[in-house]
PDB file of C-alpha atoms in Angstrom:
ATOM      1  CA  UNK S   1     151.704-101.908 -61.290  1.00 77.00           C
ATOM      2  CA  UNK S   2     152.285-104.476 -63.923  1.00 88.00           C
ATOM      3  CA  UNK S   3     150.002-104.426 -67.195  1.00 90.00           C
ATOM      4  CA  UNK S   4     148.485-101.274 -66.118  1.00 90.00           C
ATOM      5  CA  UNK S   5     147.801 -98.915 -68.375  1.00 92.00           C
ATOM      6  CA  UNK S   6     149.357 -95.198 -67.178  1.00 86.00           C
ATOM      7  CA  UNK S   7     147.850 -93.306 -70.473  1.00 86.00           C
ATOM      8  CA  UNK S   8     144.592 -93.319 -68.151  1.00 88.00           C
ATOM      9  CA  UNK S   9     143.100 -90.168 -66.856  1.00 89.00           C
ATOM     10  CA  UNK S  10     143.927 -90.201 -62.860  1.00 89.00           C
ATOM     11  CA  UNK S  11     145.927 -88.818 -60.024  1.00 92.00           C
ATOM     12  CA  UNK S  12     149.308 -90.693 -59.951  1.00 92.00           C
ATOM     13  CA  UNK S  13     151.789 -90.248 -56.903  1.00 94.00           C
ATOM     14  CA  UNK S  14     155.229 -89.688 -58.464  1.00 94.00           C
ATOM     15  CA  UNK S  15     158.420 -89.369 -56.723  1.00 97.00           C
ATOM     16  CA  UNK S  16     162.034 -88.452 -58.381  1.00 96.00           C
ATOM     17  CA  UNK S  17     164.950 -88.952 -56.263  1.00 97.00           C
ATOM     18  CA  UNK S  18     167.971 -87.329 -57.477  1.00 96.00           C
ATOM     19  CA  UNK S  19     170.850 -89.163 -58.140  1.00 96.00           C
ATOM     20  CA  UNK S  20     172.851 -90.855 -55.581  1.00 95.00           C
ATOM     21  CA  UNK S  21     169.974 -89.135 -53.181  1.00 94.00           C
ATOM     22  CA  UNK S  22     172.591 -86.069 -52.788  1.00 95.00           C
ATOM     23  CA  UNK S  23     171.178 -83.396 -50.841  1.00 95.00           C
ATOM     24  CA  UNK S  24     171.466 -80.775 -52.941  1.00 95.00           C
ATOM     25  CA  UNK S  25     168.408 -79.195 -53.591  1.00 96.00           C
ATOM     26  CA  UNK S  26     167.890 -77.023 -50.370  1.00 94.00           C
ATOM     27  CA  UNK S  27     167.870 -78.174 -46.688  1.00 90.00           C
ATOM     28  CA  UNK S  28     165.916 -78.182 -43.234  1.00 87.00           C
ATOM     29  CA  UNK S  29     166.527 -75.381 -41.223  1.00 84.00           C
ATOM     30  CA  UNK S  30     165.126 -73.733 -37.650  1.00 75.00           C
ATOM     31  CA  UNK S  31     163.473 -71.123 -37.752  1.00 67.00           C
ATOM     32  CA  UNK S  32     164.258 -68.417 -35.322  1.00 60.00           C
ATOM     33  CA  UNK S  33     162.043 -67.185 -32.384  1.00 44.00           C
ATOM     34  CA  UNK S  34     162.198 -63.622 -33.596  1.00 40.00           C
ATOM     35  CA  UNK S  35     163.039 -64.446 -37.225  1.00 45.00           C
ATOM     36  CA  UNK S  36     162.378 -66.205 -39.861  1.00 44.00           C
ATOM     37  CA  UNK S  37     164.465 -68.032 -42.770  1.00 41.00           C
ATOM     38  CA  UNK S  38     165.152 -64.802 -45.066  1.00 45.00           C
ATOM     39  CA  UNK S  39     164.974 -65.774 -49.126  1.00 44.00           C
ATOM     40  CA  UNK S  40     164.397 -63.472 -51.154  1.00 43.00           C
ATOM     41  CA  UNK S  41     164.443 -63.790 -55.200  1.00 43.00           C
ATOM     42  CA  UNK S  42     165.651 -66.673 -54.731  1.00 43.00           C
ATOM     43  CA  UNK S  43     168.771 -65.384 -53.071  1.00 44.00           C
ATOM     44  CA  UNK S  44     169.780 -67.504 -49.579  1.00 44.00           C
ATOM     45  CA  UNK S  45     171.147 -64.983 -46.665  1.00 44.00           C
ATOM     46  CA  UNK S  46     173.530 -67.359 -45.474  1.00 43.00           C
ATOM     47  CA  UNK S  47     174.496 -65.448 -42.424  1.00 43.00           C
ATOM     48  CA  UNK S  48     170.917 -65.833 -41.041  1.00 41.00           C
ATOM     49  CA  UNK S  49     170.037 -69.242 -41.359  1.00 40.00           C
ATOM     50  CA  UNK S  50     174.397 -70.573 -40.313  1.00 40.00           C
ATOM     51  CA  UNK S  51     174.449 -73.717 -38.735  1.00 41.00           C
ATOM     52  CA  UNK S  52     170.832 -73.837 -38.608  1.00 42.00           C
ATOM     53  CA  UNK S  53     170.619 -77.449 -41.136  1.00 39.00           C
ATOM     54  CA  UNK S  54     168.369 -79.913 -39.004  1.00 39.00           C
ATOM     55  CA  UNK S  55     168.471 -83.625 -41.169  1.00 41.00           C
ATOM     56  CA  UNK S  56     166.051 -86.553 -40.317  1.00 40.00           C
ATOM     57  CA  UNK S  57     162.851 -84.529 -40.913  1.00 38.00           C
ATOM     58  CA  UNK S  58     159.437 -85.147 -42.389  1.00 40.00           C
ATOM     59  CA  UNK S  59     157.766 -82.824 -43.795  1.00 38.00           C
ATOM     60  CA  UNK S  60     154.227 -81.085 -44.213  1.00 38.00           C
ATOM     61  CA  UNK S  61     153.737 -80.431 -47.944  1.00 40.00           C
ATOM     62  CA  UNK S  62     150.848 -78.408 -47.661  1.00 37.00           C
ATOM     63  CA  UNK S  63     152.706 -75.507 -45.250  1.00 40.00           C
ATOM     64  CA  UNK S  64     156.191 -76.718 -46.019  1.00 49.00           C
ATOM     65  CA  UNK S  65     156.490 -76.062 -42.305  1.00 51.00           C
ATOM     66  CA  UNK S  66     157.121 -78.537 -39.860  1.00 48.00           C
ATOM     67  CA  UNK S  67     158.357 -79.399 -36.064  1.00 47.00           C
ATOM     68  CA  UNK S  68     161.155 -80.718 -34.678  1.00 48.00           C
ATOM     69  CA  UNK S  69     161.382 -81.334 -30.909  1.00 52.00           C
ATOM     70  CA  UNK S  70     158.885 -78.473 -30.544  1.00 56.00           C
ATOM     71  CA  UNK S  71     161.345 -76.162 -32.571  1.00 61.00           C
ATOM     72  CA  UNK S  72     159.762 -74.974 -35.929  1.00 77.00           C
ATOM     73  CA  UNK S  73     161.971 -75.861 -38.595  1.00 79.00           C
ATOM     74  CA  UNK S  74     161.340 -75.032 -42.470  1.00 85.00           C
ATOM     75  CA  UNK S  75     162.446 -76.147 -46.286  1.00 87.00           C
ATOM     76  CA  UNK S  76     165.138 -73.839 -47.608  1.00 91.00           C
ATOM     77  CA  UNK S  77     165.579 -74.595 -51.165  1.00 94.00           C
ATOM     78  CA  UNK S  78     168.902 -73.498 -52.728  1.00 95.00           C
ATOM     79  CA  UNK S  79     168.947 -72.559 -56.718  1.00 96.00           C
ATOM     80  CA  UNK S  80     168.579 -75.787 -58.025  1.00 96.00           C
ATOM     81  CA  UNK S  81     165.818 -76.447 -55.700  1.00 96.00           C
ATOM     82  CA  UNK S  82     164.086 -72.992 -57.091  1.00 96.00           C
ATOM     83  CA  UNK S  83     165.200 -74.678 -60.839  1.00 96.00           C
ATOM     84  CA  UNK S  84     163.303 -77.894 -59.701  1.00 96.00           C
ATOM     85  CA  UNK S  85     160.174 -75.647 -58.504  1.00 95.00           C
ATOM     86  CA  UNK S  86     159.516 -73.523 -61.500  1.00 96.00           C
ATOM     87  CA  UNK S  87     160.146 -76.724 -64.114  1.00 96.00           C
ATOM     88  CA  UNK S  88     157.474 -78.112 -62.035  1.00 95.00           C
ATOM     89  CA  UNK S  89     155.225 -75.229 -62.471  1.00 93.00           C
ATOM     90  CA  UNK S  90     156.716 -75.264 -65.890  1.00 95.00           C
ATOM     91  CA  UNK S  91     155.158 -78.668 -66.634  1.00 93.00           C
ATOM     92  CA  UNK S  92     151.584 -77.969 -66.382  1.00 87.00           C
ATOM     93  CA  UNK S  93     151.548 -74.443 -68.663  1.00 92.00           C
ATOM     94  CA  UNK S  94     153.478 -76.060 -71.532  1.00 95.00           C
ATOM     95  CA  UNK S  95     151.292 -79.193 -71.232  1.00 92.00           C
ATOM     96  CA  UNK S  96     147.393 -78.246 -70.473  1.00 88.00           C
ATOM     97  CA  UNK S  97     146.538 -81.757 -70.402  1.00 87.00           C
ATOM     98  CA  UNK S  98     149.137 -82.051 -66.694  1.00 89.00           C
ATOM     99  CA  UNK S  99     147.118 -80.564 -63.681  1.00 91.00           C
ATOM    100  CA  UNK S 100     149.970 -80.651 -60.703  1.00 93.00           C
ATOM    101  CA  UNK S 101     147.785 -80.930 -57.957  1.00 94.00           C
ATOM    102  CA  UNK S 102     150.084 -80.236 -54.839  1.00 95.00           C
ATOM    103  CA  UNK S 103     154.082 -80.892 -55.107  1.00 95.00           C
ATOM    104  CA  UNK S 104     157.029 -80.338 -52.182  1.00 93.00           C
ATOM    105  CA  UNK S 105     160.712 -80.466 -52.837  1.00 94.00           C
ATOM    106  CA  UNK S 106     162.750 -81.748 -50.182  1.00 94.00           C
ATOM    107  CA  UNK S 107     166.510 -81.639 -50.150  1.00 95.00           C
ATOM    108  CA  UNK S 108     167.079 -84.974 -52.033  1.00 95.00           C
ATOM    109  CA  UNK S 109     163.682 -85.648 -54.028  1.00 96.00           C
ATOM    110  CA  UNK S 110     160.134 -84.335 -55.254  1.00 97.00           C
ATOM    111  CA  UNK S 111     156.797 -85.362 -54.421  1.00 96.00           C
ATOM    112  CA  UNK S 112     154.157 -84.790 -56.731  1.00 96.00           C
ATOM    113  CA  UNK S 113     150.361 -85.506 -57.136  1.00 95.00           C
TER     114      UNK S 113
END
């Protein structure tokens, strides 16, 4: 908003788009019926989650879970989506006056409150 003054206590709604909006912080992918989406420390297990991408997705921030035709489908962030995550959770113990109140990274920008 023009003139206003941003120095103010308050929540603010910010979202950073990375460049280009290149997909390249994780992806959408089904979940299986007997499975889920395996990543552990922050390693992917590519064989499980192979052709699995879904695109044109909203998502729910607060579960990071969401559905697609009545398929559940979830977030996968790749390493520089797990960079993104832990600079965000990076932000508010180096700086105790920042209080991230909820935050999602999608594939091609973050949301945070």
């Amino acid at each position: 908003m023009l003139g206003y003054d941003y120095s103010k206590n308050g929540l603010y709604f910010v979202t950073i788009c990375v460049k280009d909006r290149l997909r390249c912080l994780g992806f959408i992918g089904q979940v299986g019926a007997s499975r889920d989406l395996p990543v552990q420390d922050g390693a992917i297990d590519r064989a499980a989650i192979d052709g699995a991408a879904i695109d044109g997705a909203a998502i729910d921030g607060a579960s990071r879970d969401l559905h697609v035709h009545q398929s559940p489908v979830r977030l996968i962030l790749n390493d520089y989506g797990f960079i993104v995550e832990s600079q965000i959770k990076w932000l508010a113990s180096q700086y105790p006056y920042i209080e991230i109140h909820n935050y999602v990274v999608m594939p091609d920008h973050v949301h945070l409150i």
